[in-house]
XYZ file of C-alpha atoms in Angstrom:
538
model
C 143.185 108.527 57.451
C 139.575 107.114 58.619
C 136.033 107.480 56.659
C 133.185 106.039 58.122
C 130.919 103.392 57.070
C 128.463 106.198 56.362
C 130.921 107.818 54.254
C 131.590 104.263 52.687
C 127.874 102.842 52.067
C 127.017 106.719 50.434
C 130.472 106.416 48.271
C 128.730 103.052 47.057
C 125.219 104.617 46.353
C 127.166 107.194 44.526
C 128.809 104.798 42.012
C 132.038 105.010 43.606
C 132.442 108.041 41.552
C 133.038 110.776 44.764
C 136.057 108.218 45.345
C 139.864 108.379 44.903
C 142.198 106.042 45.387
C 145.667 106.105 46.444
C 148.475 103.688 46.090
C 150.383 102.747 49.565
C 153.515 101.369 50.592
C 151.304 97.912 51.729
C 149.474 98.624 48.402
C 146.711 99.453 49.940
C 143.578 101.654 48.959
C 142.498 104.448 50.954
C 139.669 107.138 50.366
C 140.114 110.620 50.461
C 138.126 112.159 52.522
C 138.955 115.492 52.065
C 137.388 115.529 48.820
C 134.758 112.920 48.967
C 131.163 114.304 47.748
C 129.929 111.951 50.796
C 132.307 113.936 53.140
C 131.140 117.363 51.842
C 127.711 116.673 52.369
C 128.517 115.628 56.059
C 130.667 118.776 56.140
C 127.587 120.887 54.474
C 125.005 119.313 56.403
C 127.025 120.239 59.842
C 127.908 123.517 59.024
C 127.221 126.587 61.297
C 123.230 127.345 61.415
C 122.693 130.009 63.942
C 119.450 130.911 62.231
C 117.555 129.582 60.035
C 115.180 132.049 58.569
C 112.108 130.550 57.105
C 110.605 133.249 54.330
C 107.178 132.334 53.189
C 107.575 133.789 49.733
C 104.510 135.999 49.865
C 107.310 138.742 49.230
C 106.677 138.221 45.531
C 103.259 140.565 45.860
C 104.575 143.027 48.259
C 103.600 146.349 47.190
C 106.166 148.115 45.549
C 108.749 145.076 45.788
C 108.720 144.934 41.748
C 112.291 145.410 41.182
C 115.275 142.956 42.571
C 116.547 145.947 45.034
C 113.104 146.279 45.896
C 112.297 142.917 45.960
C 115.025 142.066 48.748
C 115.130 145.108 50.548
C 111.811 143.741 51.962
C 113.077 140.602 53.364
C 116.393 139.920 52.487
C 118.725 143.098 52.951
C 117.432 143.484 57.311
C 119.120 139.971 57.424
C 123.083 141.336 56.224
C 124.310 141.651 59.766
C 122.117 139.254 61.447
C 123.028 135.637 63.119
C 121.401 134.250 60.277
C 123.488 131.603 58.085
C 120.458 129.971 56.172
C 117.150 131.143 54.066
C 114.953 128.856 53.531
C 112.523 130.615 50.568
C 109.347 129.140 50.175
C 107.371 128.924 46.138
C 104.476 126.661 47.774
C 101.410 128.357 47.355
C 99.273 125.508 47.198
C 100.108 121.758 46.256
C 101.214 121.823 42.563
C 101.254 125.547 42.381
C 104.415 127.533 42.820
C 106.088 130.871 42.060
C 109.046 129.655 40.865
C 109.089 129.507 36.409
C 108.018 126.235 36.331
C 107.553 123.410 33.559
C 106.443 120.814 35.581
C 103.980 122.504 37.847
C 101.629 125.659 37.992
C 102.955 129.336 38.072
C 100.833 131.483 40.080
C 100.782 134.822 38.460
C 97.435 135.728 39.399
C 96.497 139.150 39.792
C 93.468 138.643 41.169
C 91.675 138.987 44.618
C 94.369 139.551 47.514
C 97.078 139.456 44.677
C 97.199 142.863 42.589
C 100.586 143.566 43.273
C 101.974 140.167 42.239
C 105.352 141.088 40.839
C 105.850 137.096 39.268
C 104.822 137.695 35.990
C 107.326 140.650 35.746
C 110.303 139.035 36.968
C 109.914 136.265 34.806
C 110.073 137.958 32.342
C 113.588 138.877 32.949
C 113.995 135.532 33.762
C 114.484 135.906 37.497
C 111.584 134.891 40.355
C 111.555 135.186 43.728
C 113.771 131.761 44.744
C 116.390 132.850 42.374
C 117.139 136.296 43.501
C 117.188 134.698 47.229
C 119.098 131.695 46.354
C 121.276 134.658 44.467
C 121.329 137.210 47.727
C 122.041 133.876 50.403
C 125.269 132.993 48.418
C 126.325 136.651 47.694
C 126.607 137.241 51.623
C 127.515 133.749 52.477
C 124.484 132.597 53.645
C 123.119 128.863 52.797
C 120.300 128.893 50.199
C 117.505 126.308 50.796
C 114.103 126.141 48.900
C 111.312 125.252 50.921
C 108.880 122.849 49.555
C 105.471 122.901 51.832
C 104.328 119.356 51.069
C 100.110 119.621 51.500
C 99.797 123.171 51.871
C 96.094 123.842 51.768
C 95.984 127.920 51.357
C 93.702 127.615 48.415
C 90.511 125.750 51.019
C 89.920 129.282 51.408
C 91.450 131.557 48.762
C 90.155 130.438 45.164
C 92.939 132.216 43.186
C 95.184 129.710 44.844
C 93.428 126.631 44.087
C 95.293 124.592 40.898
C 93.988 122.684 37.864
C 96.058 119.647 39.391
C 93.288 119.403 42.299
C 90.487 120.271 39.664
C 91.192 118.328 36.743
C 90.753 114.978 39.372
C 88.595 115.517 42.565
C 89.798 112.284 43.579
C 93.247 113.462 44.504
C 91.549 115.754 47.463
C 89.777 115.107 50.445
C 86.558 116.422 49.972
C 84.805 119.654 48.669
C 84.185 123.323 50.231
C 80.722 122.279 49.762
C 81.001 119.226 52.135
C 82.754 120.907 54.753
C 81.703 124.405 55.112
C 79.763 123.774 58.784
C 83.041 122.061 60.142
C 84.731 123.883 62.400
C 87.934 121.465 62.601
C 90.655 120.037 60.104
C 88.030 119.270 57.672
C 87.767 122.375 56.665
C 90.917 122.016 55.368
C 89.103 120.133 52.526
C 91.496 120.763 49.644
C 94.502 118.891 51.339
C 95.943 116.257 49.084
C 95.349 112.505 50.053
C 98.845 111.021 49.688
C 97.380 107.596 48.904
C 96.450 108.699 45.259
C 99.018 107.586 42.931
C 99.711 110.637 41.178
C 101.547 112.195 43.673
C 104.869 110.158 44.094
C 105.921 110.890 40.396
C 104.680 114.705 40.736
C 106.329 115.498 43.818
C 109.310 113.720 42.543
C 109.206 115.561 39.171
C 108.703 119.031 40.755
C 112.007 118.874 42.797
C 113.973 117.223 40.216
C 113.301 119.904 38.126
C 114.150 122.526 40.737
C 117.487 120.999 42.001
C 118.557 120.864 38.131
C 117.255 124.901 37.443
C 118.448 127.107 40.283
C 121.333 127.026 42.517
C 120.314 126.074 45.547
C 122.363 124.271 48.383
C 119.146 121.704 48.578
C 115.563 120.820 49.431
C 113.644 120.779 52.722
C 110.411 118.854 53.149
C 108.009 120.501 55.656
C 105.889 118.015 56.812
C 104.152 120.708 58.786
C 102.054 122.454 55.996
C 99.510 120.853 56.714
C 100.355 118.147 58.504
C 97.248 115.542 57.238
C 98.290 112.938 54.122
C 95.971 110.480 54.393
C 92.026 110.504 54.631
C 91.677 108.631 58.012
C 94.194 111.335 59.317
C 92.167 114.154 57.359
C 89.452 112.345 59.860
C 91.097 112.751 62.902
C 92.837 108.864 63.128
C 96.483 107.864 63.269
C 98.564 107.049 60.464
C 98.478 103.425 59.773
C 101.475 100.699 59.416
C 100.269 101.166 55.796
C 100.267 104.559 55.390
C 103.390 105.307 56.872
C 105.050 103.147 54.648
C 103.440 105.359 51.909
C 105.669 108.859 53.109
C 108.774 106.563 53.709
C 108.896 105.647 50.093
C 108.276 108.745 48.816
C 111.293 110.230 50.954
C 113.484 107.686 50.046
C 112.448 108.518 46.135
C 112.862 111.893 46.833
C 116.599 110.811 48.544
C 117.729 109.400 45.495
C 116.887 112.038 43.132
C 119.382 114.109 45.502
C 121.601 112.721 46.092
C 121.745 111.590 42.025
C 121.637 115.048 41.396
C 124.044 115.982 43.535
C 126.209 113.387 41.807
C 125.761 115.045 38.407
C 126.967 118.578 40.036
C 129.728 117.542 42.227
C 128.390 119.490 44.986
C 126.669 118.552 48.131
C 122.577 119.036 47.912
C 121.048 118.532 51.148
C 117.477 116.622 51.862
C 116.345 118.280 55.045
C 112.959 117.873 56.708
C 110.582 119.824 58.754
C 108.785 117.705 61.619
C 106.803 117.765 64.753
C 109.050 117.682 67.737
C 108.329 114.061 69.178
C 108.653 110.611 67.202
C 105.336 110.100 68.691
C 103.258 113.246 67.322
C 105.836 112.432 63.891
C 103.852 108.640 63.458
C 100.851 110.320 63.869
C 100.713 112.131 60.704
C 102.418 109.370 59.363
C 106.259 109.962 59.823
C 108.618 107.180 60.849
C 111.770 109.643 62.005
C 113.450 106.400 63.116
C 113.348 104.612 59.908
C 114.317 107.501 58.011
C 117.305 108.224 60.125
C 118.348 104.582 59.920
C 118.317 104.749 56.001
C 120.015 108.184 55.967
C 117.384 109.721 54.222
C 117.690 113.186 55.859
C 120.699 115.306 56.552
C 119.099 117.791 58.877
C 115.591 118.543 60.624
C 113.712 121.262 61.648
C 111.510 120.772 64.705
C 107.932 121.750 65.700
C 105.726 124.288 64.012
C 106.259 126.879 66.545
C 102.887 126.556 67.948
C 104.977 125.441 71.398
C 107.097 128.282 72.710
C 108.699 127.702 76.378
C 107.712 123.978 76.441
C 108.520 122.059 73.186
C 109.829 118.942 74.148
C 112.843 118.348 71.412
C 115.345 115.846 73.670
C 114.102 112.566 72.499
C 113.845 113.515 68.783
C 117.270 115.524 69.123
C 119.109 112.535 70.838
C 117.413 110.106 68.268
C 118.980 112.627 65.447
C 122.051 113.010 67.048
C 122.997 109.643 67.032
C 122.871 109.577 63.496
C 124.903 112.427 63.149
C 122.067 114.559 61.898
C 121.910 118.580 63.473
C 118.661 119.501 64.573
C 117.003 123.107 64.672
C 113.924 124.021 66.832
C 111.434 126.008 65.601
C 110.112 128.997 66.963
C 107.294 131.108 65.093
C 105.260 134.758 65.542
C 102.526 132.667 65.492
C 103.412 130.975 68.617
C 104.637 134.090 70.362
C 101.395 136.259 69.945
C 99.220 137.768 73.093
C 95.863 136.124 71.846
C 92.716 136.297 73.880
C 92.750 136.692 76.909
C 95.972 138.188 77.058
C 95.998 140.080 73.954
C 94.529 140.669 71.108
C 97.747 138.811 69.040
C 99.798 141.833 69.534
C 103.538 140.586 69.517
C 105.278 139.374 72.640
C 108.793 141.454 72.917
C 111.912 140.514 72.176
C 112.681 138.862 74.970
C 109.906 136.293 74.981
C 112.364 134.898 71.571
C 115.042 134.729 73.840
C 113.706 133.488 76.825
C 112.024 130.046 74.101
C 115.745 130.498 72.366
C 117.257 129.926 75.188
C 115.113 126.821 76.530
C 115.708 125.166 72.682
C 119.398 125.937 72.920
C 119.658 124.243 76.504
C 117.886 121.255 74.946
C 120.164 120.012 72.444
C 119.282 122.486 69.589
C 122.283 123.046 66.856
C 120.473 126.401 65.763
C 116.820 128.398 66.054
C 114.530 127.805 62.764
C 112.502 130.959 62.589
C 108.859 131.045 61.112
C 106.471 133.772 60.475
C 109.219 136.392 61.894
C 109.445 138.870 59.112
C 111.339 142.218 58.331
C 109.153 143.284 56.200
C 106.778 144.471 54.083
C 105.804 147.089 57.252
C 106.833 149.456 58.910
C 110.674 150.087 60.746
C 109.314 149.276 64.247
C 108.492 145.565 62.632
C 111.760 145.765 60.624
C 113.437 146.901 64.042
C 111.691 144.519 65.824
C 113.023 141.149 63.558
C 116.195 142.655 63.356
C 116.343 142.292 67.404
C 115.512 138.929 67.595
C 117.779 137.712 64.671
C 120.472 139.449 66.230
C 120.025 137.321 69.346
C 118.855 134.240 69.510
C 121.181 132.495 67.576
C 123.572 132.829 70.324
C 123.490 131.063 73.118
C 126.519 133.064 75.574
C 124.403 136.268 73.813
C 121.288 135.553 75.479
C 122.731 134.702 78.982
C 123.573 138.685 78.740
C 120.611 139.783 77.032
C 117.098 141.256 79.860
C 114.894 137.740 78.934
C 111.824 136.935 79.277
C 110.834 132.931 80.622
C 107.284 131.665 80.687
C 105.128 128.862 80.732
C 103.500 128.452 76.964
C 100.466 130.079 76.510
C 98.203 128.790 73.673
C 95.084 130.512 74.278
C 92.118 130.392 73.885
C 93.015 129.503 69.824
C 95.816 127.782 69.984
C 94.328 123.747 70.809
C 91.854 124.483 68.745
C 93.472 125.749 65.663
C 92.670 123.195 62.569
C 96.136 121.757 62.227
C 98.474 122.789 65.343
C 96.633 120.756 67.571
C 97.372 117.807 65.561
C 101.046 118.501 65.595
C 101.613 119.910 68.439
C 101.191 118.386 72.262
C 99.942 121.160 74.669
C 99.256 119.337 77.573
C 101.916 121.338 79.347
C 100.631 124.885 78.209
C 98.397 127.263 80.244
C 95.322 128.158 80.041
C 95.145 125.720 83.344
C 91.769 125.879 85.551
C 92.042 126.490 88.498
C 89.618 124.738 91.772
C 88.894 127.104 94.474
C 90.611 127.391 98.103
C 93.380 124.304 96.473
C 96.828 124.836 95.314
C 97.770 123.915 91.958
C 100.839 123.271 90.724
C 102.744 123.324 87.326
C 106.370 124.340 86.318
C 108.454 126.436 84.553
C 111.618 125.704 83.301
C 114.322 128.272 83.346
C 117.388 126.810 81.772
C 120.403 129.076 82.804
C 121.930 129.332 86.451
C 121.362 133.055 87.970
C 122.994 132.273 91.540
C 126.106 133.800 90.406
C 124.408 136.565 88.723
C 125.278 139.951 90.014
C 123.381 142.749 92.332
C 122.383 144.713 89.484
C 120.174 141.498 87.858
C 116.692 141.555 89.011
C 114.006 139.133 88.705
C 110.071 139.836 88.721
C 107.013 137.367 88.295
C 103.921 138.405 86.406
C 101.254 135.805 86.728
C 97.988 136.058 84.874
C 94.180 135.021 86.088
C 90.810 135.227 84.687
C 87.755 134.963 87.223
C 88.893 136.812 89.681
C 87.179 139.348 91.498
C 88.637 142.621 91.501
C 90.180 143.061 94.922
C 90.940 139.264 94.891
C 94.212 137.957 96.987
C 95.343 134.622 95.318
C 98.037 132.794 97.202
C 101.415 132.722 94.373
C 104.439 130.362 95.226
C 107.570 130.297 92.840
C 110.723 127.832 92.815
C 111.280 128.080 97.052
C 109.805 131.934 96.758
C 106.311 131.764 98.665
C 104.359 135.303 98.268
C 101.870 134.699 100.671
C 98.355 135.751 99.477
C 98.700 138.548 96.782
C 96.736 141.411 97.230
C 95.664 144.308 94.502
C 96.748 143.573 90.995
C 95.964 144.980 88.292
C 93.811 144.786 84.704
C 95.829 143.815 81.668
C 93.625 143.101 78.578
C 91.188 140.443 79.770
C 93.119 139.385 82.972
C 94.098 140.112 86.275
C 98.035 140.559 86.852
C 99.749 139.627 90.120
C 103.699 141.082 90.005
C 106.025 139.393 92.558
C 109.754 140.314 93.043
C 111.612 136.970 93.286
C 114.761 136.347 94.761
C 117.635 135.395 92.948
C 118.711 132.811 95.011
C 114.969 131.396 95.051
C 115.532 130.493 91.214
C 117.028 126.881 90.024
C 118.301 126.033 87.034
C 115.858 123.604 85.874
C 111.962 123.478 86.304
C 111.040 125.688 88.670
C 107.560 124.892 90.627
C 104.591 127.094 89.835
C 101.839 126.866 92.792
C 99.121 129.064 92.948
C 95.589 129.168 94.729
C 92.413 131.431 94.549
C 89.308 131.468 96.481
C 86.617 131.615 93.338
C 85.264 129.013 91.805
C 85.933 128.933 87.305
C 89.193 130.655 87.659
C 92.384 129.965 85.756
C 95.825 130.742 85.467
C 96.256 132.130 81.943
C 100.183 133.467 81.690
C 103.306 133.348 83.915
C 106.183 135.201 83.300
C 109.509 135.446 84.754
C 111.072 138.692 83.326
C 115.018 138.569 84.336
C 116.562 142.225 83.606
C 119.818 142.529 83.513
């Protein structure tokens, strides 16, 4: 029987208590593994994640959802039958205030503004809240239960019922004021975000998920990093986290490690510490983050990549092979947010289905151990949304499913809003993402990867190109090259929202399995390439 050092140095930090012993013929000592705590964790932080489905918690004031049937037939119950494995069930509403019963922190049971039909109050009073009855549901139908603690969430810059004493009682604990900031049309707006330097926030942070991990049955904690992703003022101003600062998060992680895995001493069971991240070590030191250094001190046991922002093009290999030589899983993320039709292509109507599996399938290709889903919700609405979460959750977790599934590839689109939005932009790297200008009577070239191999694909699978423009003139003929495909000028088109759409059917054979070139040229002048799609029906 083997353990490894891992296994060894954690059955040390533990006190030796997750440790047996065992007398040999050579009288000899051995572990067993098979019921180490430091071996279960492994075991719990590795097991099957085909989704993870990130709930927001705003399902506490859905209308009507004042009951626990009620309450999870809005969110919960459309999963039973899904390929999700995990919820991850968000309290934050804003730093220090929660709706979750809560000693430590603030309970937001405000009925006020936006929140009339905030159910909290109720529930607690039958001594259930929203985290309990999912932590409750995820176990019931074997699902891992994970509570979701947004680390600067800032939803209270703009929605007063939100905002907590914490903040008020000491201004100095925030960035600025809504008085300061109201002509800024960037991240400091987001003036109510908690500067991490202040040293009340350690021991609060600290004391908040101590108290949690002891109160509900949950399988662990994750950290998202992502909500919003400023700590520091300098950031706040636009600047890179210094040495300094990013020695501030790494202590408070490795505080918040030890109150894990100490709890998960006291239990016997395996808590997790899991973390949500941008997607390169580069855009992680940024904000602050030093993936490397946590990942050397086993600090983390799993991590959740990107905000979503980044659809077709998020570039997860060198986080994902950093991670996976420390044994930790990793799990894209893709969000609604990210796979909207905004301006000029929409007016953030939903992309279908298969746009989900088309980014699914690029994440799974790239190392990915499962899809983290954000802002991708049954409910509260109507059965078309219900029908339409329900199709992507029965889907993308698979990666075999979606090489059988009509998908949808593309090169990310961010819009018009996207690089400008007040914290993806900071977390996020767009430089590959359209819209890309375009110079007049010159090709220009970009990419788009399509990760599966269609030359053994059969007659009845079809392939079509739908590639977006704005500044054309109406009976313009742009020239439209894909992979070794060359369409020759393009004439007619047609209108779709704010654009002009070219569709090309592309040989098969044309196709590689990798990135595929994307050339294009148009005779006017302040023209750009806004979308390109590769729709594969099958």
């Amino acid at each position: 029987m083997t353990f490894s050092r891992r296994d060894f140095l954690t059955g040390i930090i533990m006190g030796g208590s997750v440790w047996r012993t065992s007398s040999l013929g050579n009288g000899g000592l051995i572990a067993d593994e098979a019921t180490s705590l430091s071996a279960r964790r492994r075991a719990a932080a590795h097991r099957s994640r085909r989704i993870i489905f990130n709930n927001d918690g705003d399902d506490i004031w859905a209308a009507g959802a004042d009951t626990t049937e009620r309450f999870l037939a809005t969110r919960h119950s459309p999963l039973v039958g899904t390929q999700v494995d995990s919820i991850h069930y968000c309290t934050t509403q804003s730093f220090n205030y929660f709706t979750h019963q809560t000693n430590v922190a603030e309970v937001f049971t405000s009925k006020g503004g936006q929140f009339a039909n905030n159910n909290l109050a109720k529930f607690l009073e039958q001594n259930t809240d929203g985290l309990r009855m999912s932590s409750q549901f995820a176990h019931k139908h074997g699902m891992e239960s994970i509570w979701t603690l947004r680390m600067n969430d800032i939803h209270d810059a703009w929605t007063p019922e939100l905002r907590p004493r914490w903040k008020q009682d000491d201004p100095t604990r925030i960035m600025s004021t809504i008085e300061a900031t109201k002509d800024f049309e960037d991240r400091r707006r987001l003036w109510s975000l908690v500067d991490f330097e202040h040293p009340d926030v350690e021991p609060r942070l600290c004391a908040i998920i101590e108290e949690v991990l002891v109160n509900y049955e949950i399988d662990g904690v994750e950290l998202d990093f992502l909500r919003a992703p400023f700590y520091f003022r300098s950031t706040y101003e636009g600047h890179p986290a210094t040495d300094r600062q990013i020695s501030v998060l790494t202590k408070l992680v490795r505080a918040i490690r030890k109150i894990v895995l100490r709890e998960s001493d006291r239990q016997n069971r395996p808590l997790l510490l899991k973390v949500r991240i941008p997607s390169t070590p580069q855009l992680c030191r940024k904000i602050g983050i030093d993936i490397a250094a946590w990942l050397q001190e086993q600090l983390v046991d799993a991590i959740a990549l990107g905000g979503g922002y980044v659809t077709f093009d998020l570039p997860i290999k060198q986080l994902a092979d950093l991670a996976h030589n420390h044994d930790v899983p990793v799990y894209p993320c893709l969000s609604q947010s990210g796979l909207l039709y905004r301006p000029p292509r929409g007016t953030s109507n939903m992309q279908p289905p298969e746009a989900w599996f088309g980014a699914a399938s690029q994440l799974w290709s790239g190392g990915a151990e499962g899809i983290y889903t954000f802002n991708l919700f049954p409910g509260p609405g109507s059965e078309a949304d219900r029908d339409y979460a329900r199709s992507v959750l029965n889907v993308i977790g698979s990666s075999e499913r979606l090489t059988e599934a009509p998908i949808m590839y593309a090169i990310s689109d961010a819009g018009t809003w996207m690089p400008t939005h007040y914290w993806a932009k900071d977390a996020a790297d767009f430089a590959k993402a359209l819209p890309l200008p375009l110079t007049a009577h010159e090709y220009v070239q970009t990419s788009m990867l399509v990760p599966e191999d269609l030359r053994g694909a059969g007659f009845d699978v079809t392939a079509e190109l739908r590639v977006d423009f704005t500044g054309l003139a109406a009976e313009s003929t742009p020239e439209i090259l894909f992979g070794s495909a060359n369409f020759g000028p393009t004439a007619g088109g047609e209108r779709f929202a704010d654009v002009h759409r070219y569709v090309c059917a592309v040989p098969l054979q044309s196709i590689s399995q990798g990135p595929n070139r994307v050339m294009v040229k148009v005779k006017e002048s302040g023209a750009a390439l806004v979308g390109a799609e590769l729709w594969i029906q099958r």
